[in-house]
């Protein structure tokens, strides 16, 4: 049987990493296993050392750090957490040579806590870049009609039509954006992702301190998948996963975050009039929606036939896209919800204090009208002197029509892309 290996896929993060190397001694690329950290590290460096768990080279590096440090710059040190003291060694080398762009480090988990207390923070020498799964832009699936950077400039979208159907969105959700998976057919992708989730519980999590029980973690993953894109508190997760106590749930959530599988979406509470009461329980998102579909064992046909479930999974896909693009411009993503039930699915706050808002709808006329209502109600709750910082208002859909009305953009996710 012949096997086709994945060629390198150019990443949006390349320019970001190159830029950070320009004024830092080292860049630390973090992210879940399988997102492409090693590949982008190889692409951007002139020499490398691979510290795969259990390999002989790891034992040699423990004896002599210079084996890992010696080579042409920038030099890739892959899976450095297998030898955590390398962090301090890299920091020392940067200090001694007073050079920028010396190293790229990669890691799929944070080091064991017994080491972290001994590690220098790396501040001003080593800077982090978080790599996620592929965006629609990187997969070549975007129709490239609405540049994220144009939204940042406050531009309104022009009327147009997308060719992407609901079925295609459902397939993207199930297959995910993993470089080695997205080009496979759906059945093969789902099989591979089920195996990924299984190995994550039984193997990847064993490398962290006090590793969780795989069977108990499986129950929590199922609860998180069922509550995707919703506010869910520890008490509910505890009850649904039968983990015994919120403290245990919190520990397990932190462990999933340590291997970069789970991300918290925080509530936005800035520039809102003091009379407004907010609901600040966070939302939890997997770094890729395919983790949830694999955990629940659902394919695109089943997903698309359950409209409520599809809506939440589509929201998860949009949030991932927005987080990728926001990272590239130094922005942070939040959501908003208050006690009146008003919710804005995503708010991107930029470093200069400007912000963009996004409501996410499947695409029905009723849903889009509720999006307009949500955005207008939200504007009324802003402090008047902060309205000038609201630079873009948007409704992202799984529909096919793009247009603007009353200063609000409506467009399909498939049309969004990022290009400088």
CSV table of C-alpha atoms in Angstrom, one decimal, residues 160-377:
chain,number,residue,atom,x,y,z
A,160,UNK,CA,-21.8,39.0,-3.0
A,161,UNK,CA,-22.7,35.3,-2.8
A,162,UNK,CA,-20.9,32.3,-1.3
A,163,UNK,CA,-20.9,28.9,-2.9
A,164,UNK,CA,-20.3,27.0,0.4
A,165,UNK,CA,-23.2,24.9,1.6
A,166,UNK,CA,-24.2,23.8,5.1
A,167,UNK,CA,-23.0,20.3,4.3
A,168,UNK,CA,-19.5,21.6,3.6
A,169,UNK,CA,-19.4,23.5,6.9
A,170,UNK,CA,-20.4,20.4,8.7
A,171,UNK,CA,-17.6,18.4,7.0
A,172,UNK,CA,-15.1,21.1,8.0
A,173,UNK,CA,-16.2,20.9,11.6
A,174,UNK,CA,-15.9,17.1,11.7
A,175,UNK,CA,-12.6,16.9,9.8
A,176,UNK,CA,-11.0,19.9,11.6
A,177,UNK,CA,-7.9,21.8,10.6
A,178,UNK,CA,-5.2,19.4,11.5
A,179,UNK,CA,-2.4,19.5,8.8
A,180,UNK,CA,-2.3,15.7,8.5
A,181,UNK,CA,-6.1,15.2,8.6
A,182,UNK,CA,-8.0,17.9,6.8
A,183,UNK,CA,-7.2,16.5,3.3
A,184,UNK,CA,-8.5,13.0,4.1
A,185,UNK,CA,-12.1,12.0,3.4
A,186,UNK,CA,-14.5,12.4,6.3
A,187,UNK,CA,-14.6,8.8,7.5
A,188,UNK,CA,-10.8,8.5,7.6
A,189,UNK,CA,-10.6,11.9,9.3
A,190,UNK,CA,-13.2,10.9,12.0
A,191,UNK,CA,-11.4,7.6,12.6
A,192,UNK,CA,-8.1,9.4,13.0
A,193,UNK,CA,-9.5,12.0,15.3
A,194,UNK,CA,-11.2,9.3,17.5
A,195,UNK,CA,-7.7,7.8,17.8
A,196,UNK,CA,-6.2,11.2,18.6
A,197,UNK,CA,-8.7,11.8,21.5
A,198,UNK,CA,-8.0,8.3,22.8
A,199,UNK,CA,-4.2,8.7,22.8
A,200,UNK,CA,-4.6,12.2,24.3
A,201,UNK,CA,-6.3,10.6,27.4
A,202,UNK,CA,-4.1,7.6,27.7
A,203,UNK,CA,-0.7,8.9,26.6
A,204,UNK,CA,-0.4,12.7,26.3
A,205,UNK,CA,-1.9,13.5,29.7
A,206,UNK,CA,0.4,11.0,31.5
A,207,UNK,CA,3.3,13.4,31.0
A,208,UNK,CA,1.9,16.0,33.3
A,209,UNK,CA,1.9,16.1,37.1
A,210,UNK,CA,-0.8,13.9,38.8
A,211,UNK,CA,-2.2,12.6,35.5
A,212,UNK,CA,-6.0,12.1,35.4
A,213,UNK,CA,-7.8,8.8,35.2
A,214,UNK,CA,-8.4,8.3,31.4
A,215,UNK,CA,-12.0,7.0,31.9
A,216,UNK,CA,-12.9,9.9,34.1
A,217,UNK,CA,-11.3,12.3,31.7
A,218,UNK,CA,-13.4,10.8,28.9
A,219,UNK,CA,-16.6,11.7,30.8
A,220,UNK,CA,-15.4,15.3,31.2
A,221,UNK,CA,-14.5,15.5,27.5
A,222,UNK,CA,-18.0,14.3,26.7
A,223,UNK,CA,-19.6,16.9,29.0
A,224,UNK,CA,-17.5,19.6,27.5
A,225,UNK,CA,-18.4,18.5,24.0
A,226,UNK,CA,-22.1,18.6,24.8
A,227,UNK,CA,-21.8,22.1,26.3
A,228,UNK,CA,-19.6,23.5,23.5
A,229,UNK,CA,-20.0,27.3,22.9
A,230,UNK,CA,-22.2,27.7,26.0
A,231,UNK,CA,-21.6,29.1,29.5
A,232,UNK,CA,-21.2,26.1,31.8
A,233,UNK,CA,-20.1,26.2,35.4
A,234,UNK,CA,-18.1,23.7,37.4
A,235,UNK,CA,-21.1,22.4,39.2
A,236,UNK,CA,-22.8,21.3,36.0
A,237,UNK,CA,-19.6,19.8,34.6
A,238,UNK,CA,-19.1,17.9,37.9
A,239,UNK,CA,-22.6,16.5,37.8
A,240,UNK,CA,-22.5,15.5,34.1
A,241,UNK,CA,-19.0,13.9,34.3
A,242,UNK,CA,-19.5,12.3,37.7
A,243,UNK,CA,-16.1,13.5,38.9
A,244,UNK,CA,-17.1,14.0,42.5
A,245,UNK,CA,-16.2,17.6,43.1
A,246,UNK,CA,-15.7,20.9,41.3
A,247,UNK,CA,-12.1,20.9,42.5
A,248,UNK,CA,-11.4,17.8,40.5
A,249,UNK,CA,-13.1,19.2,37.5
A,250,UNK,CA,-11.0,22.3,37.7
A,251,UNK,CA,-7.9,20.2,38.0
A,252,UNK,CA,-8.9,18.3,34.9
A,253,UNK,CA,-9.7,21.5,32.9
A,254,UNK,CA,-6.3,22.9,33.8
A,255,UNK,CA,-4.6,19.7,32.6
A,256,UNK,CA,-6.4,19.9,29.3
A,257,UNK,CA,-5.2,23.5,29.1
A,258,UNK,CA,-1.6,22.4,29.9
A,259,UNK,CA,-1.5,20.3,26.7
A,260,UNK,CA,-3.2,23.2,24.8
A,261,UNK,CA,-6.3,21.2,23.9
A,262,UNK,CA,-8.8,23.5,25.8
A,263,UNK,CA,-9.2,27.2,25.8
A,264,UNK,CA,-11.3,29.4,28.0
A,265,UNK,CA,-13.3,32.3,26.4
A,266,UNK,CA,-13.6,35.0,29.0
A,267,UNK,CA,-16.5,37.4,29.4
A,268,UNK,CA,-15.9,41.0,28.2
A,269,UNK,CA,-16.7,43.5,30.9
A,270,UNK,CA,-15.1,46.8,29.6
A,271,UNK,CA,-16.8,50.0,28.6
A,272,UNK,CA,-20.2,48.8,29.8
A,273,UNK,CA,-22.5,51.2,31.8
A,274,UNK,CA,-22.3,50.4,35.5
A,275,UNK,CA,-26.1,49.6,35.7
A,276,UNK,CA,-25.6,46.6,33.5
A,277,UNK,CA,-25.2,43.2,35.3
A,278,UNK,CA,-23.1,40.7,33.5
A,279,UNK,CA,-22.9,36.9,33.4
A,280,UNK,CA,-19.2,36.2,33.7
A,281,UNK,CA,-19.1,32.4,33.8
A,282,UNK,CA,-16.6,31.5,31.0
A,283,UNK,CA,-17.2,29.4,27.9
A,284,UNK,CA,-14.9,26.5,27.1
A,285,UNK,CA,-13.8,25.7,23.5
A,286,UNK,CA,-11.6,22.9,22.2
A,287,UNK,CA,-8.8,24.2,20.0
A,288,UNK,CA,-10.6,22.4,17.1
A,289,UNK,CA,-14.2,21.4,16.9
A,290,UNK,CA,-13.2,18.0,15.5
A,291,UNK,CA,-12.2,17.0,19.1
A,292,UNK,CA,-15.8,17.4,20.2
A,293,UNK,CA,-17.3,15.5,17.2
A,294,UNK,CA,-14.8,12.7,17.7
A,295,UNK,CA,-15.6,12.5,21.4
A,296,UNK,CA,-19.3,12.4,20.6
A,297,UNK,CA,-18.8,10.0,17.6
A,298,UNK,CA,-20.9,12.2,15.2
A,299,UNK,CA,-20.3,12.7,11.5
A,300,UNK,CA,-21.5,15.6,9.3
A,301,UNK,CA,-24.8,13.9,8.4
A,302,UNK,CA,-25.8,13.6,12.0
A,303,UNK,CA,-24.5,17.0,12.9
A,304,UNK,CA,-26.4,18.8,10.1
A,305,UNK,CA,-29.7,17.0,11.1
A,306,UNK,CA,-29.5,18.5,14.6
A,307,UNK,CA,-29.9,22.2,14.0
A,308,UNK,CA,-29.3,23.3,17.6
A,309,UNK,CA,-26.1,21.2,17.8
A,310,UNK,CA,-24.9,22.3,14.4
A,311,UNK,CA,-25.4,26.0,15.4
A,312,UNK,CA,-23.2,25.6,18.5
A,313,UNK,CA,-20.5,23.7,16.6
A,314,UNK,CA,-20.6,26.3,13.8
A,315,UNK,CA,-20.1,28.9,16.5
A,316,UNK,CA,-17.1,27.0,17.7
A,317,UNK,CA,-15.6,26.9,14.2
A,318,UNK,CA,-16.1,30.7,13.8
A,319,UNK,CA,-14.5,31.4,17.2
A,320,UNK,CA,-11.4,29.4,16.2
A,321,UNK,CA,-11.1,31.4,13.0
A,322,UNK,CA,-11.5,34.7,14.8
A,323,UNK,CA,-8.9,33.7,17.4
A,324,UNK,CA,-6.4,32.8,14.7
A,325,UNK,CA,-6.8,36.1,13.0
A,326,UNK,CA,-6.9,38.1,16.2
A,327,UNK,CA,-3.6,36.5,17.4
A,328,UNK,CA,-2.0,37.8,14.2
A,329,UNK,CA,-2.8,41.4,15.0
A,330,UNK,CA,-2.3,41.2,18.8
A,331,UNK,CA,-6.0,41.1,19.6
A,332,UNK,CA,-7.9,39.2,22.2
A,333,UNK,CA,-11.3,37.5,21.8
A,334,UNK,CA,-14.1,37.6,24.4
A,335,UNK,CA,-17.8,37.1,24.5
A,336,UNK,CA,-20.6,39.2,26.1
A,337,UNK,CA,-23.7,38.2,28.0
A,338,UNK,CA,-25.8,40.0,30.6
A,339,UNK,CA,-28.7,39.2,32.8
A,340,UNK,CA,-31.3,40.4,30.3
A,341,UNK,CA,-30.2,37.5,28.0
A,342,UNK,CA,-28.4,39.8,25.5
A,343,UNK,CA,-25.4,38.0,24.1
A,344,UNK,CA,-22.7,38.9,21.6
A,345,UNK,CA,-20.8,35.8,20.5
A,346,UNK,CA,-17.4,37.4,19.9
A,347,UNK,CA,-15.7,40.7,20.7
A,348,UNK,CA,-12.2,41.2,19.5
A,349,UNK,CA,-10.3,43.9,21.4
A,350,UNK,CA,-7.2,45.3,19.8
A,351,UNK,CA,-4.1,46.6,21.6
A,352,UNK,CA,-5.1,50.3,21.0
A,353,UNK,CA,-8.4,49.8,22.8
A,354,UNK,CA,-10.6,49.6,19.6
A,355,UNK,CA,-12.9,46.6,19.4
A,356,UNK,CA,-15.0,44.7,16.8
A,357,UNK,CA,-18.1,42.7,17.5
A,358,UNK,CA,-19.4,39.5,15.9
A,359,UNK,CA,-22.7,37.8,16.3
A,360,UNK,CA,-22.8,34.2,14.8
A,361,UNK,CA,-25.9,32.8,13.1
A,362,UNK,CA,-26.6,29.8,10.9
A,363,UNK,CA,-28.2,32.1,8.3
A,364,UNK,CA,-32.0,32.1,8.6
A,365,UNK,CA,-33.6,35.5,8.1
A,366,UNK,CA,-35.1,35.3,11.6
A,367,UNK,CA,-31.6,34.6,13.0
A,368,UNK,CA,-30.0,37.4,11.1
A,369,UNK,CA,-32.7,39.9,12.3
A,370,UNK,CA,-32.0,38.8,15.9
A,371,UNK,CA,-28.3,39.5,15.2
A,372,UNK,CA,-29.1,43.1,14.2
A,373,UNK,CA,-31.2,43.5,17.3
A,374,UNK,CA,-28.5,42.1,19.5
A,375,UNK,CA,-25.9,44.5,18.1
A,376,UNK,CA,-28.1,47.5,18.4
A,377,UNK,CA,-29.0,46.6,22.0
